[in-house]
C-alpha positions as semicolon CSV with decimal commas, in nm:
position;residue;x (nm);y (nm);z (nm)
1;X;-1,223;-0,268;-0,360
2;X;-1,138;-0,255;0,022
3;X;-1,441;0,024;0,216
4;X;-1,349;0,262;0,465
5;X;-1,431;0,370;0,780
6;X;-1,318;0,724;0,965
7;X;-1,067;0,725;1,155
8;X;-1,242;0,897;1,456
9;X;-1,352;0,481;1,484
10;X;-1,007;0,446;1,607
11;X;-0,977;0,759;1,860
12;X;-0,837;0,512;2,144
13;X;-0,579;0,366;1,904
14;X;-0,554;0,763;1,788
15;X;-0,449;0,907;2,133
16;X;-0,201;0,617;2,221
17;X;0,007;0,756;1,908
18;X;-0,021;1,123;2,039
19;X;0,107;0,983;2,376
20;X;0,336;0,755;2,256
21;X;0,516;1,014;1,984
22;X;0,455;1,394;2,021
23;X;0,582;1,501;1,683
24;X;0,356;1,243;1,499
25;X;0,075;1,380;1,769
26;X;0,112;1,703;1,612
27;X;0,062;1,606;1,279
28;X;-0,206;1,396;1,344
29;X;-0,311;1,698;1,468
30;X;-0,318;1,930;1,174
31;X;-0,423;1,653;0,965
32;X;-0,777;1,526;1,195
33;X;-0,982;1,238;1,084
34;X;-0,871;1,004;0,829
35;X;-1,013;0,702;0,683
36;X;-0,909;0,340;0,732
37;X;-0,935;0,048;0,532
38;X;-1,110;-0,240;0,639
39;X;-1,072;-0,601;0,494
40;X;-1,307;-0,679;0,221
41;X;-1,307;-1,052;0,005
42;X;-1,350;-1,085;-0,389
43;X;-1,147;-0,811;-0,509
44;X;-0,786;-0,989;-0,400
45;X;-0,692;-1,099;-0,761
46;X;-0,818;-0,762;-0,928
47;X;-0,646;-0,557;-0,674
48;X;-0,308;-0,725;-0,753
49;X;-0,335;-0,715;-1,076
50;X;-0,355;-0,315;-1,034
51;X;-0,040;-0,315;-0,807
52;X;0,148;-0,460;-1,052
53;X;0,025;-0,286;-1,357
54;X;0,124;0,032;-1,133
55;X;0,443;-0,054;-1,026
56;X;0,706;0,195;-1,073
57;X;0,477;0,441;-1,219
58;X;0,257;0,755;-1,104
59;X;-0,096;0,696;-1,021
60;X;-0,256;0,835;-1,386
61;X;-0,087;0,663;-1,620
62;X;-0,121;0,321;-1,377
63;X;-0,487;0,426;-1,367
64;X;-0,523;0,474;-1,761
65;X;-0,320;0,126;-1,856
66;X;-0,535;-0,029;-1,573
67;X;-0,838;0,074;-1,725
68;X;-0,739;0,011;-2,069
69;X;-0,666;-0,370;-1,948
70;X;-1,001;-0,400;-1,787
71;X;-1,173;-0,332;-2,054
72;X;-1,012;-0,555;-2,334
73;X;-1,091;-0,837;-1,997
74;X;-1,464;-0,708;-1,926
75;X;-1,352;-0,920;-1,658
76;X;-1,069;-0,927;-1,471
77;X;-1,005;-1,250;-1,364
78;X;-0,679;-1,524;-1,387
79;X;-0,840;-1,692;-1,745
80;X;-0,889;-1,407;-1,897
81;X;-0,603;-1,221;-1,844
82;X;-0,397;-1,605;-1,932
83;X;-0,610;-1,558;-2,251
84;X;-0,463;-1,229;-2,389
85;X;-0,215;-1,276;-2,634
86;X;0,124;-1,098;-2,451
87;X;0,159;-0,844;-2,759
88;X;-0,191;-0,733;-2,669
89;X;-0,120;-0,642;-2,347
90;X;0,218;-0,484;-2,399
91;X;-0,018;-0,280;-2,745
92;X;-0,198;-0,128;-2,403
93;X;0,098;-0,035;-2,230
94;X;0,200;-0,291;-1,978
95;X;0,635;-0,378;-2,022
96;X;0,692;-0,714;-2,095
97;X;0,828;-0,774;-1,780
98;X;0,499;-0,680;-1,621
99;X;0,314;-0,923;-1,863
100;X;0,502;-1,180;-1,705
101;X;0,395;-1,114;-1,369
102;X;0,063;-1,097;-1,403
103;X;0,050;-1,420;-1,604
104;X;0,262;-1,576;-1,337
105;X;0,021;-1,443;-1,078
106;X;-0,250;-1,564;-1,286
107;X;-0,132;-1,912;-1,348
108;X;-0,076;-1,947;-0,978
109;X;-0,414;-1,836;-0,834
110;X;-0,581;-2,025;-1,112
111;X;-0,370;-2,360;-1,035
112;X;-0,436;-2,344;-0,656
113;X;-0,096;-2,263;-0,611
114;X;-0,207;-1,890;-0,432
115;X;-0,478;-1,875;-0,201
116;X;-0,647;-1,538;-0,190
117;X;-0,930;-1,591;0,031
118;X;-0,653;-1,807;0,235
119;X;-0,467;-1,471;0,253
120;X;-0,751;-1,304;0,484
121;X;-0,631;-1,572;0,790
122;X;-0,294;-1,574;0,711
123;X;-0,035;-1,341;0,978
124;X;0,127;-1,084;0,789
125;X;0,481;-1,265;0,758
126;X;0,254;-1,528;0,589
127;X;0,106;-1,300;0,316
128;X;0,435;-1,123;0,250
129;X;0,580;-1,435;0,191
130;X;0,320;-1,605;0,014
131;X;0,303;-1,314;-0,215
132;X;0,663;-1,320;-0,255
133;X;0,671;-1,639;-0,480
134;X;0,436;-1,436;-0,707
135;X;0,697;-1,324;-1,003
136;X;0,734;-0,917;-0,957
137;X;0,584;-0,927;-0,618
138;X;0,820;-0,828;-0,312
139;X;0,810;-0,721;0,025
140;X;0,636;-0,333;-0,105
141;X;0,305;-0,482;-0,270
142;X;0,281;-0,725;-0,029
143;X;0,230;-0,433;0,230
144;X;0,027;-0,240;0,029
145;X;-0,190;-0,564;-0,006
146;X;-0,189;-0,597;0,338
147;X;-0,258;-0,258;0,415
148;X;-0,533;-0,128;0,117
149;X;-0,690;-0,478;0,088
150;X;-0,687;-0,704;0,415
151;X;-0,705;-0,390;0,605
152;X;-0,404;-0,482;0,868
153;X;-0,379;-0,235;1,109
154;X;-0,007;-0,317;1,201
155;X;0,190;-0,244;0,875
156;X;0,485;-0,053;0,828
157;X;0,651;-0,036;0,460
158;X;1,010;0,044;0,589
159;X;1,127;0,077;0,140
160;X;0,842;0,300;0,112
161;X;0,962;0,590;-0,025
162;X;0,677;0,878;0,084
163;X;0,708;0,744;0,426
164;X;1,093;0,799;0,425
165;X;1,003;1,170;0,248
166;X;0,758;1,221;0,525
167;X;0,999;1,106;0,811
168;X;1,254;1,322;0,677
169;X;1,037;1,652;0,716
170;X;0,833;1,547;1,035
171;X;1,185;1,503;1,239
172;X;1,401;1,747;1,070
173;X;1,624;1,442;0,893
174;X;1,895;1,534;0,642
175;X;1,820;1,230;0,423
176;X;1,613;0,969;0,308
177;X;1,816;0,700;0,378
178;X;1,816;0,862;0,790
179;X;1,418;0,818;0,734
180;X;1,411;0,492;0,653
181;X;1,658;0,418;0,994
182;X;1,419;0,626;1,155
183;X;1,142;0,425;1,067
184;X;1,315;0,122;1,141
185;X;1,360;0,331;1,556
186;X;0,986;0,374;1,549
187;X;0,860;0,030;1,505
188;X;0,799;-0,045;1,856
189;X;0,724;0,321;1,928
190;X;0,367;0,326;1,699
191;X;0,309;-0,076;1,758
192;X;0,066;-0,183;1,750
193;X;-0,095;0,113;1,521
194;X;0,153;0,096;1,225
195;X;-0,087;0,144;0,983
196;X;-0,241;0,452;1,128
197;X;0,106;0,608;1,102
198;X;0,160;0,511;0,795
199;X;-0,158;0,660;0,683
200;X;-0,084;0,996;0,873
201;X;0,306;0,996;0,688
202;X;0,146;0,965;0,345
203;X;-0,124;1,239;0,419
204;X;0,194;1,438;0,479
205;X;0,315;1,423;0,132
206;X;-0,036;1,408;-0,027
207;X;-0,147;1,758;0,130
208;X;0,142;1,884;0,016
209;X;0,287;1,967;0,363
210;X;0,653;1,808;0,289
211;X;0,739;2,040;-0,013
212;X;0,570;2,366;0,118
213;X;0,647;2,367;0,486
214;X;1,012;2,365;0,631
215;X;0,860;2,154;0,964
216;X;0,514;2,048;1,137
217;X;0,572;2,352;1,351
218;X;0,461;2,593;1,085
219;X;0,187;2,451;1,046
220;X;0,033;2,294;1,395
């Protein structure tokens, strides 16, 4: 799993977002320290093999199938998940569609065909699209990857839903699709600190600050 480090490491990197955007000053604010990821090796494979098992569901049911797949694997690693007979998998509560991708993940990271460690050097365009070829990976688990396990400090999911929720409330937007343009406008505004925004977006939503507050001015 990728460790963490507080976010008071990155006060520099901090105040240029205050200067650079007031509103997303103010919540970072309310909010204070945060932790970070930082890159960490061995846990690539095992870490994609969560994102995919999660896909399109809420974190305690990913958590529960994800644990229920672990242990039938002991270990989770590309020949033993190629090993488990499909109906066993989908008996734990993985779609069929899913079984497919993390077979196809498998196959390709046991063939040579993906390489994880490689993925630590690679730029970030290089990940997503190496990722990409991965069956049921696209440009939103790439990110994540980037973000959770290499640690990238410059990454901005623009699909990301919570981000577009939390753009919506932090500049008084009417809709989500206006927060994802927004996002798109701030790019060059939080560069070269993406990931520090992103991190303060999400806190947003997970404090519960989007549903119970009207703006960031109740609240700062």
């Amino acid at each position: 799993m990728s460790s963490f480090i507080e976010s008071n490491s990155f006060t520099k990197q901090i105040n240029t977002l205050r200067c650079s955007d007031k509103t997303l000053g103010k919540l970072i604010n309310v909010i204070g320290p945060l932790t970070i990821p930082v890159p960490t090796k061995h846990h690539e494979y095992e870490n994609l093999i969560k994102s995919i098992i999660g896909q399109q569901l809420s974190p305690k049911p990913a958590k529960t199938i994800y644990e229920k797949v672990k242990k039938l694997c002991i270990e989770v690693k590309p020949e033993t998940i190629l090993s488990i007979p499909d109906i066993d998998l989908r008996n734990l509560g993985v779609s069929s569609k899913k079984v497919t991708y993390l077979k196809d993940l498998s196959t390709k990271v046991l063939l040579g065909d993906l390489d994880l460690l490689q993925l630590h050097m690679d730029s970030n365009a290089e990940v997503i699209q190496k990722l990409s070829r991965v069956k049921g990976i696209g440009n939103w688990t790439a990110e994540m990857f980037l973000i959770f396990t290499l640690g990238r400090t410059d990454v901005l999911s623009l699909s990301d839903v919570g981000l577009q929720r939390s753009c919506k409330w932090l500049y008084n937007l009417e809709s989500n699709t206006e927060g994802k343009k927004l996002l798109e406008l701030k790019l060059n505004q939080w560069k070269p600190h993406l990931t520090l925004a992103s991190l303060y977006l999400w806190e947003s939503v997970n404090k519960g600050f989007v549903v119970n507050f009207s703006s960031i001015d109740e609240i700062a």
